[in-house]
XYZ file of C-alpha atoms in Angstrom:
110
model
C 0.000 0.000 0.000
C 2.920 2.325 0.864
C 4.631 1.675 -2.633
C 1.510 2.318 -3.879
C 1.362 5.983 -2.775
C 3.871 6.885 -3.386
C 4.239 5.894 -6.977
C 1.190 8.059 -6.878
C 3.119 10.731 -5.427
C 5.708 10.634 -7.746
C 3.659 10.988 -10.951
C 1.921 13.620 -9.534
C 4.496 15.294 -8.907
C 6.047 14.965 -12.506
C 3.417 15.930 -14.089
C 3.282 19.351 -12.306
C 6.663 19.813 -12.328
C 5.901 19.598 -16.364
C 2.814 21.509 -16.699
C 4.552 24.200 -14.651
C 7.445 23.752 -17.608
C 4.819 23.932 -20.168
C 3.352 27.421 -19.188
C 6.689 28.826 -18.583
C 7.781 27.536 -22.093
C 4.706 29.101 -23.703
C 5.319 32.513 -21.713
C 8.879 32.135 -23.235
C 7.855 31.322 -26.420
C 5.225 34.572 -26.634
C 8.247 36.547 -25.545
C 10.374 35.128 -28.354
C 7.839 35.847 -30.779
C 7.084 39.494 -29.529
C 10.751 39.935 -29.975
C 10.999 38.361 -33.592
C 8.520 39.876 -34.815
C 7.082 42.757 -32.935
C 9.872 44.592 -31.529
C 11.335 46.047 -34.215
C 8.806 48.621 -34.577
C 7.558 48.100 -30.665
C 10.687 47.568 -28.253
C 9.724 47.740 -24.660
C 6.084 48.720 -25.694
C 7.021 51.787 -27.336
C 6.386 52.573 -31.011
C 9.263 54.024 -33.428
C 6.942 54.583 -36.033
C 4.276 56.513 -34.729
C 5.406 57.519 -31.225
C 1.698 58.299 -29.992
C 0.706 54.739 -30.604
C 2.557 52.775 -27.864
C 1.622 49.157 -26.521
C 1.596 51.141 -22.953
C -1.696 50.446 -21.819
C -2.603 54.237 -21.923
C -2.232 54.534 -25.723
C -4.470 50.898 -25.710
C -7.134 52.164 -23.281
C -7.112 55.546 -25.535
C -7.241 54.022 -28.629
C -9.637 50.779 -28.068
C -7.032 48.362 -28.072
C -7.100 47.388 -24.680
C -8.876 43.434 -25.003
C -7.334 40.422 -26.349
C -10.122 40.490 -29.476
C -8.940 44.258 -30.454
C -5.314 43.477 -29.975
C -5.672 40.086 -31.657
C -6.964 41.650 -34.753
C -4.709 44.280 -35.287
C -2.071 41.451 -35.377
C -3.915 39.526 -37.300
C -5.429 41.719 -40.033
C -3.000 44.841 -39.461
C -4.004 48.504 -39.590
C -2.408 51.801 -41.241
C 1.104 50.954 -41.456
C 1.300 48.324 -39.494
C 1.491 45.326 -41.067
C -1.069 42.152 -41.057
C 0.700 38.662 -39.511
C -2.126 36.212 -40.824
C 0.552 34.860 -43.226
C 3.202 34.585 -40.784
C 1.693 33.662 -37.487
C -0.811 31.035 -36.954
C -3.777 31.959 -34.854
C -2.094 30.028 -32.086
C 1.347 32.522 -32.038
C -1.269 35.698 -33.178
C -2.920 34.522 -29.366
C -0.336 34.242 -27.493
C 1.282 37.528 -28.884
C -1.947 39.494 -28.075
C -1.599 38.157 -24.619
C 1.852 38.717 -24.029
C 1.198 42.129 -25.320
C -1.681 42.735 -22.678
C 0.252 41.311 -19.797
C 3.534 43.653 -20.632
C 0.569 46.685 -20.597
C -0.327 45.557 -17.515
C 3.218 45.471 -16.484
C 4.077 49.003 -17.992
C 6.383 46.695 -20.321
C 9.047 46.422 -17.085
């Protein structure tokens, strides 16, 4: 009965040692692609382009940008002069740059 728990325990405990891996992977990975292909024109939140239209959540509360849905679709379908990244993201990467985006807002980008 004893081996029995704690073969229990130790599964349990590798899988949450791994699912903790997983979401700090996929935060990694929404950095990484913020940084490929984002920061360019955005570094730290800011905007080199058009220097009133930051990712500071100011400029996103001002502007309407400030959900996941507004930001995902500026990725995804572009606006202006900012590009559209339907070709080069998948909706999965155009997600989790949206959120990454949000949460740096949220942040002030620090």
């Amino acid at each position: 009965m004893f081996r029995l728990i704690k073969i229990i325990f130790i599964i349990t405990l590798v899988v949450l040692v791994n699912l903790n891996n997983l979401a700090f992977a996929d935060e990694l990975n929404s950095a990484k692609l913020f940084e490929i292909n984002c920061a360019g024109c955005h570094p730290k939140g800011g905007n080199i382009i058009r220097r009133g239209k930051t990712l500071k959540l100011k400029d996103l509360k001002k502007f309407k940008m400030d959900s996941l849905l507004s930001v995902t679709d500026i990725v995804t379908n572009g606006k202006g002069i900012m590009s559209a990244y339907k070709e080069r993201l998948t909706e999965q990467e155009i997600n989790a740059v949206a959120s990454y985006v949000l949460e740096q807002a949220r942040e002030n980008w620090q």
